[in-house]
Amino acid sequence: MKVALFGAGRIGKVHAASIKMDPRSELVAVTDVMQEAAEALAQDHGIEARGADDILADTSIDAILIASSTNTHSDLIEAGVKAGKAIFCEKPIDLSLERALQVSATAANHDKPMMMGFNRRFDPNFSALKAALDAGEIGSSELLSVTSYDPAPPPVSYIKVSGGLYRDMMIHDFDMCSFLFGMPTTVTAHGSCLVDPEIGAAGDIDTAVVVLSYADGRIATIRNSRRAPYGYDQRVEVLGSGGALAADNELENTVVKSTSAGVTSAKPVYFFLERYMRAFSIEWSAFVDAVVDGKAVPATIQDGVNALALAEAANRSLAEGRPVEVAPFLSEA
Amino acid sequence: MKVALFGAGRIGKVHAASIKMDPRSELVAVTDVMQEAAEALAQDHGIEARGADDILADTSIDAILIASSTNTHSDLIEAGVKAGKAIFCEKPIDLSLERALQVSATAANHDKPMMMGFNRRFDPNFSALKAALDAGEIGSSELLSVTSYDPAPPPVSYIKVSGGLYRDMMIHDFDMCSFLFGMPTTVTAHGSCLVDPEIGAAGDIDTAVVVLSYADGRIATIRNSRRAPYGYDQRVEVLGSGGALAADNELENTVVKSTSAGVTSAKPVYFFLERYMRAFSIEWSAFVDAVVDGKAVPATIQDGVNALALAEAANRSLAEGRPVEVAPFLSEA
Amino acid sequence: MKVALFGAGRIGKVHAASIKMDPRSELVAVTDVMQEAAEALAQDHGIEARGADDILADTSIDAILIASSTNTHSDLIEAGVKAGKAIFCEKPIDLSLERALQVSATAANHDKPMMMGFNRRFDPNFSALKAALDAGEIGSSELLSVTSYDPAPPPVSYIKVSGGLYRDMMIHDFDMCSFLFGMPTTVTAHGSCLVDPEIGAAGDIDTAVVVLSYADGRIATIRNSRRAPYGYDQRVEVLGSGGALAADNELENTVVKSTSAGVTSAKPVYFFLERYMRAFSIEWSAFVDAVVDGKAVPATIQDGVNALALAEAANRSLAEGRPVEVAPFLSEA
Amino acid sequence: MKVALFGAGRIGKVHAASIKMDPRSELVAVTDVMQEAAEALAQDHGIEARGADDILADTSIDAILIASSTNTHSDLIEAGVKAGKAIFCEKPIDLSLERALQVSATAANHDKPMMMGFNRRFDPNFSALKAALDAGEIGSSELLSVTSYDPAPPPVSYIKVSGGLYRDMMIHDFDMCSFLFGMPTTVTAHGSCLVDPEIGAAGDIDTAVVVLSYADGRIATIRNSRRAPYGYDQRVEVLGSGGALAADNELENTVVKSTSAGVTSAKPVYFFLERYMRAFSIEWSAFVDAVVDGKAVPATIQDGVNALALAEAANRSLAEGRPVEVAPFLSEA
């Protein structure tokens, strides 16, 4: 299966490595608006840097992997559909839910696999938790808690174009809730600017708690912060009728030091590249499974739309200071 | 310091043992509407079972410990104030916030120590977390999460007279938030009946998430369930600008068994008597410190009023499906 | 059951508290060569300080608890046997194995319970491990490892009269091995002076590893140090055909602090009084069970002799630099 | 840097993957006595399967990686030295210490890097422990304990040609002790056959405890078992004057399940490929560092000789039932 990569930045490189590690997929071309970045990645992999149109027109290329900037995702998905490619796209589909709904409609009849890059679904800890949940190991689920703190905030320049914390950061946690509990009916959002006043000045928040209410009474809680001085904090807890499941952080190593000052363990691995490197690789193989073996895509474009709808609902809830229904957001377009 | 005990039930016995363990306090009398219970406890401790009025009139008695049923607390506090006794009262002051505010006003000018039995403040884990927080070990605090699950629901007959989950169960967690973060400005309540439909039929919930918002942007989350099959789950987490603090459960023992089925530890200790036995004893000594040494009371009647006000605000929030301001509840009377 | 206490020092006070906590036993008298110590403890408990002979002659006293200095144990056990008392004696029986064997012979026909104070058998962690082992939860046992480090060495003046590390400190670990694995056939001892050269100058070691070999091929390892800067380190591990069991330390509290410097937990509780307070209380109740209910004594005088024999064998092994057979030590007298 | 691989079996494949992952090294040829295995690996990597002599004669090849069966190591090292190649060799050098000493002498004057594959030195947990130890974080070291249990014994057919537990399995732990504590003066070995009587019938043991004594009084303990039903158990503990360091197992995932049956974590990763995959990769990069950048080789042929000498001393100690001096083994040849 021949793959072309759109986007030669940090996440593009991660995906290029994953493509290389799966013997069934071969990276054959890369494109980037930054020509130098494309050339550098091409050289590292012994492939060609080409133009986007050229790639889309090349019928020998089976799949495109969209890892370019967010504002290009929608157009590239549509172009990929038109060109008959299997499509793997980094989240989010778009910062605009309306546009995402359009793209989703376009992709609905696509006869090739179309997968969204919700990498956390493939984290071995979260997928093991999900498997235990699905196997009924704690009976029927009741409460879900997702903790997701970044080690440090991004530059304010990034914050300004990010679409805001709910769309940029909590989108992963919305998807984690959908992954584990399905779609909620109501979103109640809370948020503050406690980490960096410049983030507040840019109109965003850096600290947030969102509660998702489900039709059957289940409740999910998401906690976000742009800063955890001890490293990336990524945990999930579920309480069920028969017990509880918790997925904890991965630590840098297993060494424990005991002195008169206390008993000290290593910190969680620093950020998403360290924590989710294996997840990115497993994720890619799941896409290859879909393309090569016809397996179901484990993170669909509808999942992408759902996560965006929850982010939009959270934005409205925060703005209006009240719980907000989700359903209208999904039929918005 | 001579002490009389009001209430010879389960919690009364716990307190009687704590009184015995502090060499500075002596249990000299007990009373209970169930005369047999009073006699039995009196016999165990080699003391007298007496009438409530008789005890209040006895000037040799320095302090009364109110551990009788909730509906007697308000009257007994007032009687204790009138009789000039130091007063230790189990939470809550009253199921009615209005009545609690009256009692609090009455007690305001009392020149003897008056303390509420918020035992969790004295749990060595939570007090160590509080000490670290106060010492600035994680900088300024931002997010608080309190998890509090009972091992199994009480009988529905109890639920019916309990005042509801927020007043009966979450009241402890409201106080924990006050203890660690002070009083919030807004309460947003969520709740469901997932554990036992009879609890729902009785008009109560058994599963709840409440979010407390603070004037300065801090956010606290409380999760409650009436059922955790693995035992009493009592945890607190705080994220601050410099790190995080977490107080975890105490386990039955430290034994870990590793087999082909997995690595298994002991469960959390079963319920509040096991988990908080030390806390009850430390709590009592703090009251003796106040009476004998004039130290500040570490859990005041105002703390009792505050917790009730948060429970009332949560009730209204749940009923009306919207965030509710706390301030009006505190000036209600 | 009326009890007289011999020895009003630190461990005597611990036992006095345990006697008080079991409603079936009553402390009625105390004696100590330090008259002041006896008077002080007597006053605290509202009892009499009396002479040793007077106590032994008092037929209303059912049991004696020997917590005086080691060099008095043998004589007091013999006197207790003669006086027809139930006897609880702190370890060791004697620093001389020969004398211990005599005393054991004397006590053999005693018709009252006679129990040795091997408190660690009653630690809830070690007894839970033992219960799991006996229940076959890890199949047949193969390897045992006992780690036992004190937080800090005692004064050299104490070392000089202690009988040496194997008899004074490792005696508890020898008993733990007997408790879990029974009696070994061979002892191979290693030891060094690494903590304090004055301990070496006094002819003792402060760091030791001893290997016990069993007739059926099982192997136990004991590690001792007089110094662990992070506190009392008391752990046991067993590998069996079906898995492993490990009993870990108890920590001061469950608080975990995560900062950029790492993830820090509380230290193990500081020393034996903190770690084994519950064990002392459970131990005493087991003795009361034996006296009052006729239950089997869970730590016999033979256990005391066995532990001493292993210590003696270790001394010889260290001196001669070779493995030493245990059997001859048990038939020495 | 061009590399040829000797041995296309399980460990050969692991090394081939490591070579691929380091951009500075390129696998150009493979050889194996099993021609089919060589062809298969060659095909996977798009390289040639060639004859051993052909490879050695090819001056364009910079380094050879010896991952063939143990009985070929010595001859290949000598041939590699003669051919002027940098050499990476899997442990052990040889089952015969005498032969290993010869080879070591031959390699002494080799002007290219020669490294032994003691992969555990590169495990991130053990290397972090070593770094903390070297940085003096626990003061001067006193006691070392190495636990090393395999999940299940190999076939008895393998046992028969393995050289015995000390040379085949504990060799890694001897090297870990050398890595952390240097070379001891005395070895005292204990061993039993508890796992499988056929292993005993084949003249070997499957359960072992070895104590290493150091000139300065430090003591190391190694525990080995051929069977740990819960998976590969690989831990190291060091006690020092200022505290303790412990490196624990890596678990399959971080999920914890709490039910009425207990609190269950994942097992340790199953065996050495899972546990040490990262170590193999880091190890290879260290060799490339030595070849390309002239850095010191972190696991020398002398380390290989040392580990073998300790294994030989352990064999003699077990046979003679006494502590055995190490020095004579190192000057044997």
Coordinates of N, CA and C in Angstrom, one line a residue, chain D residues 107-206:
Chain D
A107 N 41.9 -10.4 21.8 CA 41.3 -9.2 21.5 C 41.9 -8.0 22.1
A108 N 42.8 -8.2 23.1 CA 43.4 -7.1 23.9 C 44.0 -6.1 23.0
N109 N 44.7 -6.5 22.0 CA 45.4 -5.5 21.2 C 44.6 -5.1 19.9
H110 N 43.4 -5.5 19.8 CA 42.6 -5.1 18.7 C 42.3 -3.6 18.7
D111 N 42.5 -3.0 17.6 CA 42.4 -1.5 17.6 C 41.0 -1.0 17.1
K112 N 40.1 -1.9 17.1 CA 38.7 -1.6 16.8 C 37.8 -1.9 18.0
P113 N 36.7 -1.2 18.2 CA 35.8 -1.5 19.3 C 35.4 -2.9 19.3
M114 N 35.4 -3.5 20.5 CA 34.9 -4.9 20.7 C 34.0 -4.8 21.9
M115 N 32.7 -5.1 21.7 CA 31.7 -5.0 22.8 C 30.9 -6.2 23.0
M116 N 30.6 -6.5 24.3 CA 29.8 -7.7 24.6 C 28.3 -7.2 24.8
G117 N 27.4 -8.1 24.4 CA 26.0 -7.8 24.4 C 25.3 -8.0 25.8
F118 N 25.8 -7.2 26.8 CA 25.1 -7.3 28.1 C 24.0 -6.2 28.0
N119 N 22.9 -6.6 27.4 CA 21.8 -5.7 27.1 C 21.2 -5.0 28.3
R120 N 21.2 -5.7 29.5 CA 20.5 -5.2 30.7 C 21.1 -3.9 31.1
R121 N 22.4 -3.7 30.8 CA 23.1 -2.4 31.2 C 22.4 -1.2 30.5
F122 N 21.7 -1.5 29.4 CA 21.1 -0.4 28.6 C 19.6 -0.3 28.9
D123 N 19.0 -1.2 29.7 CA 17.6 -1.0 30.1 C 17.5 0.4 30.8
P124 N 16.5 1.2 30.4 CA 16.4 2.5 30.9 C 16.2 2.6 32.4
N125 N 15.6 1.5 33.0 CA 15.4 1.5 34.4 C 16.8 1.2 35.1
F126 N 17.5 0.2 34.7 CA 18.8 -0.1 35.3 C 19.8 1.0 35.1
S127 N 19.8 1.6 33.9 CA 20.8 2.6 33.7 C 20.4 3.9 34.5
A128 N 19.1 4.2 34.7 CA 18.8 5.3 35.5 C 19.2 5.0 37.0
L129 N 19.0 3.8 37.4 CA 19.5 3.4 38.8 C 21.0 3.6 38.9
K130 N 21.7 3.1 37.9 CA 23.2 3.2 37.9 C 23.6 4.7 37.9
A131 N 22.9 5.5 37.1 CA 23.2 7.0 37.1 C 23.0 7.6 38.5
A132 N 21.9 7.3 39.1 CA 21.7 7.8 40.4 C 22.7 7.4 41.5
L133 N 23.1 6.1 41.3 CA 24.1 5.5 42.2 C 25.4 6.3 42.0
D134 N 25.8 6.4 40.7 CA 27.1 7.1 40.4 C 27.1 8.6 40.8
A135 N 25.9 9.2 40.8 CA 25.8 10.6 41.2 C 25.8 10.7 42.7
G136 N 25.9 9.6 43.4 CA 26.0 9.7 44.9 C 24.6 10.0 45.5
E137 N 23.5 9.7 44.8 CA 22.2 10.1 45.4 C 21.8 9.3 46.6
I138 N 22.5 8.1 46.8 CA 22.2 7.4 48.1 C 23.5 7.2 48.8
G139 N 24.5 8.1 48.6 CA 25.7 7.9 49.4 C 26.6 6.7 48.9
S140 N 27.3 6.1 49.8 CA 28.1 5.0 49.4 C 27.2 3.7 49.5
S141 N 27.4 2.8 48.6 CA 26.5 1.6 48.5 C 27.0 0.5 49.5
E142 N 26.0 -0.2 49.9 CA 26.3 -1.3 50.9 C 25.7 -2.7 50.5
L143 N 24.4 -2.7 50.2 CA 23.8 -4.0 49.8 C 23.2 -3.9 48.5
L144 N 23.4 -5.0 47.7 CA 22.8 -5.0 46.3 C 21.9 -6.3 46.3
S145 N 20.8 -6.2 45.7 CA 20.0 -7.4 45.5 C 19.4 -7.4 44.1
V146 N 19.7 -8.5 43.4 CA 19.3 -8.6 42.0 C 18.3 -9.8 41.9
T147 N 17.1 -9.5 41.5 CA 16.1 -10.6 41.3 C 15.9 -10.8 39.8
S148 N 15.9 -12.0 39.4 CA 15.8 -12.3 38.0 C 15.2 -13.7 37.8
Y149 N 13.9 -13.6 37.5 CA 13.2 -14.9 37.3 C 12.6 -14.9 35.9
D150 N 12.8 -16.0 35.2 CA 12.2 -16.2 33.9 C 10.8 -16.6 34.0
P151 N 9.9 -16.3 33.0 CA 8.5 -16.7 33.1 C 8.4 -18.2 33.1
A152 N 9.2 -18.9 32.4 CA 9.0 -20.4 32.3 C 10.3 -21.0 31.8
P153 N 10.6 -22.2 32.3 CA 11.9 -22.8 31.9 C 12.0 -23.1 30.4
P154 N 13.2 -23.1 29.8 CA 13.3 -23.6 28.4 C 13.2 -25.1 28.4
P155 N 13.1 -25.6 27.2 CA 13.1 -27.1 27.0 C 14.3 -27.7 27.7
V156 N 14.1 -28.9 28.2 CA 15.3 -29.6 28.8 C 16.4 -29.9 27.8
S157 N 16.0 -30.0 26.5 CA 17.0 -30.2 25.5 C 18.0 -29.0 25.5
Y158 N 17.4 -27.8 25.7 CA 18.2 -26.6 25.7 C 19.1 -26.6 27.0
I159 N 18.4 -26.9 28.1 CA 19.1 -26.9 29.4 C 20.4 -27.7 29.3
K160 N 20.3 -28.9 28.6 CA 21.4 -29.8 28.5 C 22.7 -29.2 27.8
V161 N 22.5 -28.3 26.9 CA 23.6 -27.7 26.2 C 23.9 -26.2 26.7
S162 N 23.2 -25.8 27.7 CA 23.2 -24.4 28.1 C 24.4 -24.0 28.9
G163 N 25.1 -25.0 29.5 CA 26.2 -24.7 30.3 C 25.8 -24.6 31.8
G164 N 24.5 -24.7 32.0 CA 24.0 -24.7 33.4 C 23.5 -23.3 33.8
L165 N 22.6 -23.2 34.8 CA 22.0 -22.0 35.2 C 22.9 -20.8 35.4
Y166 N 24.0 -21.1 36.1 CA 24.9 -19.9 36.4 C 25.5 -19.3 35.1
R167 N 25.9 -20.2 34.2 CA 26.5 -19.6 33.0 C 25.5 -19.1 31.9
D168 N 24.3 -19.8 32.0 CA 23.3 -19.4 31.0 C 22.4 -18.3 31.4
M169 N 22.0 -18.3 32.6 CA 20.9 -17.4 33.0 C 21.5 -16.4 34.0
M170 N 22.2 -16.8 35.1 CA 22.7 -15.9 36.1 C 23.8 -15.0 35.5
I171 N 24.4 -15.4 34.4 CA 25.5 -14.6 33.8 C 25.1 -13.2 33.7
H172 N 23.8 -12.9 33.3 CA 23.3 -11.6 33.2 C 23.4 -10.9 34.5
D173 N 23.0 -11.6 35.6 CA 23.0 -11.0 36.9 C 24.3 -10.8 37.5
F174 N 25.3 -11.7 37.2 CA 26.7 -11.5 37.6 C 27.1 -10.2 36.9
D175 N 26.8 -10.0 35.6 CA 27.2 -8.8 35.0 C 26.5 -7.6 35.6
M176 N 25.3 -7.7 36.0 CA 24.6 -6.6 36.6 C 25.3 -6.2 37.9
C177 N 25.7 -7.2 38.7 CA 26.5 -6.9 39.9 C 27.8 -6.2 39.6
S178 N 28.5 -6.7 38.5 CA 29.8 -6.0 38.2 C 29.5 -4.6 37.7
F179 N 28.5 -4.4 37.0 CA 28.1 -3.1 36.4 C 27.9 -2.1 37.6
L180 N 27.2 -2.6 38.6 CA 26.8 -1.7 39.7 C 27.8 -1.7 40.9
F181 N 28.4 -2.8 41.1 CA 29.3 -2.9 42.3 C 30.7 -3.3 42.0
G182 N 31.0 -3.6 40.8 CA 32.4 -4.1 40.4 C 32.6 -5.5 40.8
M183 N 33.8 -6.0 40.8 CA 34.1 -7.4 41.0 C 34.2 -7.8 42.4
P184 N 33.5 -8.9 42.8 CA 33.6 -9.3 44.2 C 34.8 -10.2 44.5
T185 N 35.0 -10.5 45.7 CA 36.2 -11.4 46.0 C 35.8 -12.8 46.2
T186 N 34.5 -13.0 46.7 CA 34.1 -14.4 47.0 C 32.7 -14.6 46.5
V187 N 32.4 -15.8 46.1 CA 31.1 -16.3 45.6 C 30.6 -17.4 46.5
T188 N 29.4 -17.3 47.0 CA 28.8 -18.4 47.8 C 27.5 -18.8 47.1
A189 N 27.4 -20.0 46.6 CA 26.3 -20.4 45.7 C 25.4 -21.4 46.4
H190 N 24.1 -21.2 46.2 CA 23.1 -22.1 46.6 C 22.2 -22.4 45.4
G191 N 21.7 -23.7 45.3 CA 20.9 -24.0 44.2 C 20.1 -25.2 44.4
S192 N 18.9 -25.3 43.8 CA 18.0 -26.4 43.9 C 17.3 -26.7 42.6
C193 N 16.7 -27.9 42.6 CA 15.8 -28.2 41.5 C 14.4 -28.3 42.0
L194 N 13.6 -27.2 41.9 CA 12.3 -27.1 42.4 C 11.2 -27.0 41.3
V195 N 11.6 -26.6 40.2 CA 10.6 -26.2 39.1 C 10.3 -27.5 38.3
D196 N 11.3 -28.2 37.9 CA 11.1 -29.3 37.0 C 12.2 -30.4 37.3
P197 N 11.7 -31.6 37.7 CA 12.7 -32.6 38.1 C 13.5 -33.0 36.9
E198 N 13.1 -32.8 35.7 CA 13.9 -33.2 34.5 C 15.1 -32.3 34.4
I199 N 15.0 -31.1 34.9 CA 16.1 -30.2 34.9 C 17.2 -30.8 35.8
G200 N 16.7 -31.3 37.0 CA 17.6 -31.9 37.9 C 18.2 -33.1 37.3
A201 N 17.4 -33.9 36.6 CA 17.9 -35.2 36.0 C 19.0 -34.9 35.0
A202 N 18.9 -33.7 34.4 CA 19.9 -33.2 33.4 C 21.1 -32.7 34.1
G203 N 21.1 -32.7 35.4 CA 22.3 -32.2 36.1 C 22.3 -30.8 36.4
D204 N 21.2 -30.1 36.2 CA 21.2 -28.7 36.4 C 20.3 -28.3 37.6
I205 N 20.3 -27.1 37.9 CA 19.4 -26.5 38.9 C 18.4 -25.5 38.2
D206 N 17.3 -25.2 38.9 CA 16.4 -24.2 38.3 C 16.0 -23.1 39.3

